[in-house]
């Protein structure tokens, strides 16, 4: 399984650190050329490699960590997203989405992809801290309309040291970790831990 993070702002860099902590290879890309990202990527760790957007999109699993409005530009980079899993870490707070959840809007843009909402409910500073605390693991919520897509993303979250909690479909449990208009879902910013069983 190959991984890429698209977007190298606070959340993108934070997630790159999580991959580096566990020595898992990940490609990073943004609108800036790879040379501009390379020094920062190298500073995070040897498993984090800056590439062009086109090269990064060759990965099987792509974490979308761009500002919400920029997802459409990323989506245009490939004619079809069949066979790809998109982890939507964006939040469309304050965006006018005609009553839709932001993930539904993102899913429409990435034709053919399996979309999993995840890694979006915590701020970068919280997400950046070690997810393993006093015998527990920091919870990340996952939701998807594609049951097959959740298992590999949950496995990745576990590998990164998090405790994945599946919330079901996007418009059901997933709505708890979404912004709708100017209202945050009730699980946004809840920093929870699950004890080892």
CSV table of C-alpha atoms in Angstrom, one decimal:
chain,number,residue,atom,x,y,z
A,1,UNK,CA,0.0,0.0,0.0
A,2,UNK,CA,1.5,3.4,-1.0
A,3,UNK,CA,0.5,6.7,0.7
A,4,UNK,CA,0.5,10.3,-0.2
A,5,UNK,CA,-0.5,13.5,1.6
A,6,UNK,CA,-1.7,16.3,-0.6
A,7,UNK,CA,-1.4,19.6,1.1
A,8,UNK,CA,1.6,20.5,3.2
A,9,UNK,CA,0.2,23.1,5.6
A,10,UNK,CA,-0.3,22.4,9.3
A,11,UNK,CA,-2.4,19.3,9.0
A,12,UNK,CA,-0.3,17.8,6.1
A,13,UNK,CA,2.9,18.3,8.0
A,14,UNK,CA,1.4,16.9,11.2
A,15,UNK,CA,0.3,13.8,9.4
A,16,UNK,CA,3.8,13.5,7.7
A,17,UNK,CA,5.3,13.6,11.3
A,18,UNK,CA,2.9,10.7,12.3
A,19,UNK,CA,4.2,8.6,9.3
A,20,UNK,CA,7.8,9.5,10.1
A,21,UNK,CA,7.4,8.5,13.8
A,22,UNK,CA,6.5,5.0,12.6
A,23,UNK,CA,9.0,4.9,9.7
A,24,UNK,CA,6.2,4.5,7.1
A,25,UNK,CA,7.0,5.8,3.6
A,26,UNK,CA,4.8,8.7,2.5
A,27,UNK,CA,4.9,11.1,-0.5
A,28,UNK,CA,4.0,14.7,0.1
A,29,UNK,CA,2.9,17.3,-2.5
A,30,UNK,CA,1.2,20.6,-2.7
A,31,UNK,CA,0.7,23.4,-5.2
A,32,UNK,CA,4.3,24.4,-4.6
A,33,UNK,CA,7.1,22.5,-6.6
A,34,UNK,CA,8.6,19.5,-4.8
A,35,UNK,CA,11.9,21.4,-4.4
A,36,UNK,CA,10.2,23.9,-2.2
A,37,UNK,CA,8.8,21.2,0.1
A,38,UNK,CA,11.9,18.9,0.1
A,39,UNK,CA,13.9,20.6,2.9
A,40,UNK,CA,10.9,20.5,5.2
A,41,UNK,CA,10.1,17.0,4.2
A,42,UNK,CA,13.7,15.8,4.9
A,43,UNK,CA,13.6,17.6,8.2
A,44,UNK,CA,10.5,15.6,9.2
A,45,UNK,CA,12.2,12.3,8.4
A,46,UNK,CA,13.8,10.0,5.8
A,47,UNK,CA,10.5,8.3,5.0
A,48,UNK,CA,8.8,11.6,3.9
A,49,UNK,CA,9.5,12.4,0.3
A,50,UNK,CA,8.4,15.5,-1.6
A,51,UNK,CA,7.2,14.8,-5.2
A,52,UNK,CA,5.1,16.6,-7.8
A,53,UNK,CA,1.3,16.4,-7.5
A,54,UNK,CA,1.1,14.1,-10.5
A,55,UNK,CA,3.7,11.7,-9.0
A,56,UNK,CA,2.1,11.8,-5.6
A,57,UNK,CA,-1.3,10.8,-7.1
A,58,UNK,CA,0.2,7.5,-8.1
A,59,UNK,CA,-0.2,6.4,-4.5
A,60,UNK,CA,-3.1,3.9,-3.6
A,61,UNK,CA,-4.2,6.0,-0.6
A,62,UNK,CA,-4.3,9.7,-0.7
A,63,UNK,CA,-4.8,12.0,2.3
A,64,UNK,CA,-6.5,15.2,1.3
A,65,UNK,CA,-5.1,17.9,3.6
A,66,UNK,CA,-5.7,21.0,1.5
A,67,UNK,CA,-8.0,23.9,2.5
A,68,UNK,CA,-11.5,22.7,1.7
A,69,UNK,CA,-12.0,25.0,-1.3
A,70,UNK,CA,-8.9,23.6,-3.0
A,71,UNK,CA,-10.1,20.0,-3.3
A,72,UNK,CA,-11.7,20.7,-6.7
A,73,UNK,CA,-8.3,21.7,-8.1
A,74,UNK,CA,-6.7,18.4,-6.8
A,75,UNK,CA,-9.7,16.4,-8.2
A,76,UNK,CA,-9.0,17.8,-11.7
A,77,UNK,CA,-5.5,16.3,-11.7
A,78,UNK,CA,-6.8,12.8,-12.7
A,79,UNK,CA,-9.6,12.0,-15.1
A,80,UNK,CA,-10.7,9.1,-12.9
A,81,UNK,CA,-10.0,8.1,-9.3
A,82,UNK,CA,-11.0,4.5,-9.7
A,83,UNK,CA,-8.9,2.2,-7.5
A,84,UNK,CA,-7.9,5.1,-5.2
A,85,UNK,CA,-8.9,5.7,-1.6
A,86,UNK,CA,-9.2,9.3,-0.6
A,87,UNK,CA,-9.0,10.1,3.1
A,88,UNK,CA,-10.8,13.4,3.5
A,89,UNK,CA,-9.1,15.4,6.3
A,90,UNK,CA,-10.7,18.7,5.2
A,91,UNK,CA,-13.3,20.7,7.0
A,92,UNK,CA,-15.7,22.9,5.0
A,93,UNK,CA,-16.6,25.2,7.9
A,94,UNK,CA,-18.6,28.3,6.8
A,95,UNK,CA,-18.8,27.0,3.2
A,96,UNK,CA,-22.1,27.2,1.5
A,97,UNK,CA,-22.8,23.5,0.6
A,98,UNK,CA,-26.5,23.5,-0.1
A,99,UNK,CA,-27.1,21.5,3.1
A,100,UNK,CA,-24.7,18.8,2.0
A,101,UNK,CA,-22.0,17.5,4.3
A,102,UNK,CA,-18.5,18.6,3.1
A,103,UNK,CA,-17.5,15.0,2.4
A,104,UNK,CA,-20.4,14.5,0.0
A,105,UNK,CA,-19.1,17.5,-1.9
A,106,UNK,CA,-15.6,16.1,-1.9
A,107,UNK,CA,-16.8,12.6,-2.9
A,108,UNK,CA,-18.6,14.1,-6.0
A,109,UNK,CA,-15.4,15.8,-7.1
A,110,UNK,CA,-13.3,12.6,-6.9
A,111,UNK,CA,-15.2,10.4,-9.4
A,112,UNK,CA,-14.7,6.7,-8.8
A,113,UNK,CA,-12.7,7.0,-5.6
A,114,UNK,CA,-13.5,5.3,-2.3
A,115,UNK,CA,-13.8,8.2,0.2
A,116,UNK,CA,-13.2,7.9,3.9
A,117,UNK,CA,-13.6,10.9,6.2
A,118,UNK,CA,-10.9,10.9,8.8
A,119,UNK,CA,-8.2,12.8,10.7
A,120,UNK,CA,-10.3,15.9,10.4
A,121,UNK,CA,-11.8,16.3,13.9
A,122,UNK,CA,-8.7,17.5,15.8
A,123,UNK,CA,-6.6,20.7,15.4
A,124,UNK,CA,-3.1,20.3,14.1
A,125,UNK,CA,-1.4,21.0,17.5
A,126,UNK,CA,-3.4,18.2,19.2
A,127,UNK,CA,-2.9,15.8,16.2
A,128,UNK,CA,0.8,16.5,16.4
A,129,UNK,CA,1.3,15.1,19.9
A,130,UNK,CA,2.1,11.4,20.4
A,131,UNK,CA,-1.2,9.5,20.1
A,132,UNK,CA,-0.1,6.9,22.7
A,133,UNK,CA,-0.8,8.2,26.2
A,134,UNK,CA,-0.9,6.3,29.5
A,135,UNK,CA,-1.9,3.0,28.1
A,136,UNK,CA,-4.4,4.5,25.7
A,137,UNK,CA,-4.5,5.7,22.0
A,138,UNK,CA,-5.9,8.9,20.7
A,139,UNK,CA,-9.1,8.3,18.8
A,140,UNK,CA,-9.6,9.1,15.2
A,141,UNK,CA,-13.1,8.9,13.8
A,142,UNK,CA,-13.6,7.3,10.4
A,143,UNK,CA,-16.8,7.3,8.3
A,144,UNK,CA,-17.5,6.2,4.7
A,145,UNK,CA,-20.3,5.1,2.4
A,146,UNK,CA,-17.9,2.3,1.2
A,147,UNK,CA,-17.5,-0.4,3.8
A,148,UNK,CA,-14.5,-1.9,2.0
A,149,UNK,CA,-12.6,1.4,2.3
A,150,UNK,CA,-12.8,1.7,6.0
A,151,UNK,CA,-10.8,-1.4,7.0
A,152,UNK,CA,-7.5,-0.4,5.3
A,153,UNK,CA,-7.7,3.2,6.6
A,154,UNK,CA,-8.5,1.8,10.1
A,155,UNK,CA,-5.4,-0.4,9.8
A,156,UNK,CA,-3.3,2.6,8.7
A,157,UNK,CA,-4.6,4.7,11.7
A,158,UNK,CA,-3.6,1.8,14.0
A,159,UNK,CA,-0.2,1.6,12.4
A,160,UNK,CA,0.2,5.3,13.1
A,161,UNK,CA,-0.6,4.7,16.8
A,162,UNK,CA,-4.2,6.0,16.8
A,163,UNK,CA,-7.4,4.2,17.9
A,164,UNK,CA,-9.7,4.2,14.9
A,165,UNK,CA,-13.5,4.4,15.8
A,166,UNK,CA,-15.8,3.7,12.9
A,167,UNK,CA,-18.9,6.0,12.8
A,168,UNK,CA,-20.6,4.3,9.8
A,169,UNK,CA,-21.9,6.1,6.8
A,170,UNK,CA,-21.0,9.7,6.0
A,171,UNK,CA,-24.5,11.1,6.5
A,172,UNK,CA,-25.2,9.1,9.7
A,173,UNK,CA,-22.3,8.8,12.2
A,174,UNK,CA,-20.0,10.8,9.9
A,175,UNK,CA,-22.3,13.8,10.4
A,176,UNK,CA,-21.0,14.0,14.0
A,177,UNK,CA,-17.5,15.1,12.7
A,178,UNK,CA,-18.6,17.5,10.0
A,179,UNK,CA,-19.1,21.2,9.8
A,180,UNK,CA,-22.5,21.9,8.2
A,181,UNK,CA,-22.6,25.6,7.3
A,182,UNK,CA,-21.4,27.4,10.4
A,183,UNK,CA,-22.1,24.6,12.9
A,184,UNK,CA,-19.5,22.1,14.0
A,185,UNK,CA,-20.6,18.5,14.5
A,186,UNK,CA,-20.6,17.5,18.2
A,187,UNK,CA,-17.5,15.3,18.0
A,188,UNK,CA,-15.3,17.9,16.4
A,189,UNK,CA,-12.4,18.9,18.7
A,190,UNK,CA,-13.2,16.1,21.2
A,191,UNK,CA,-9.8,14.7,22.1
A,192,UNK,CA,-10.6,11.2,23.2
A,193,UNK,CA,-8.5,8.2,24.1
A,194,UNK,CA,-9.3,4.5,24.0
A,195,UNK,CA,-7.6,2.3,26.6
A,196,UNK,CA,-5.8,-0.9,25.6
A,197,UNK,CA,-8.2,-3.9,26.0
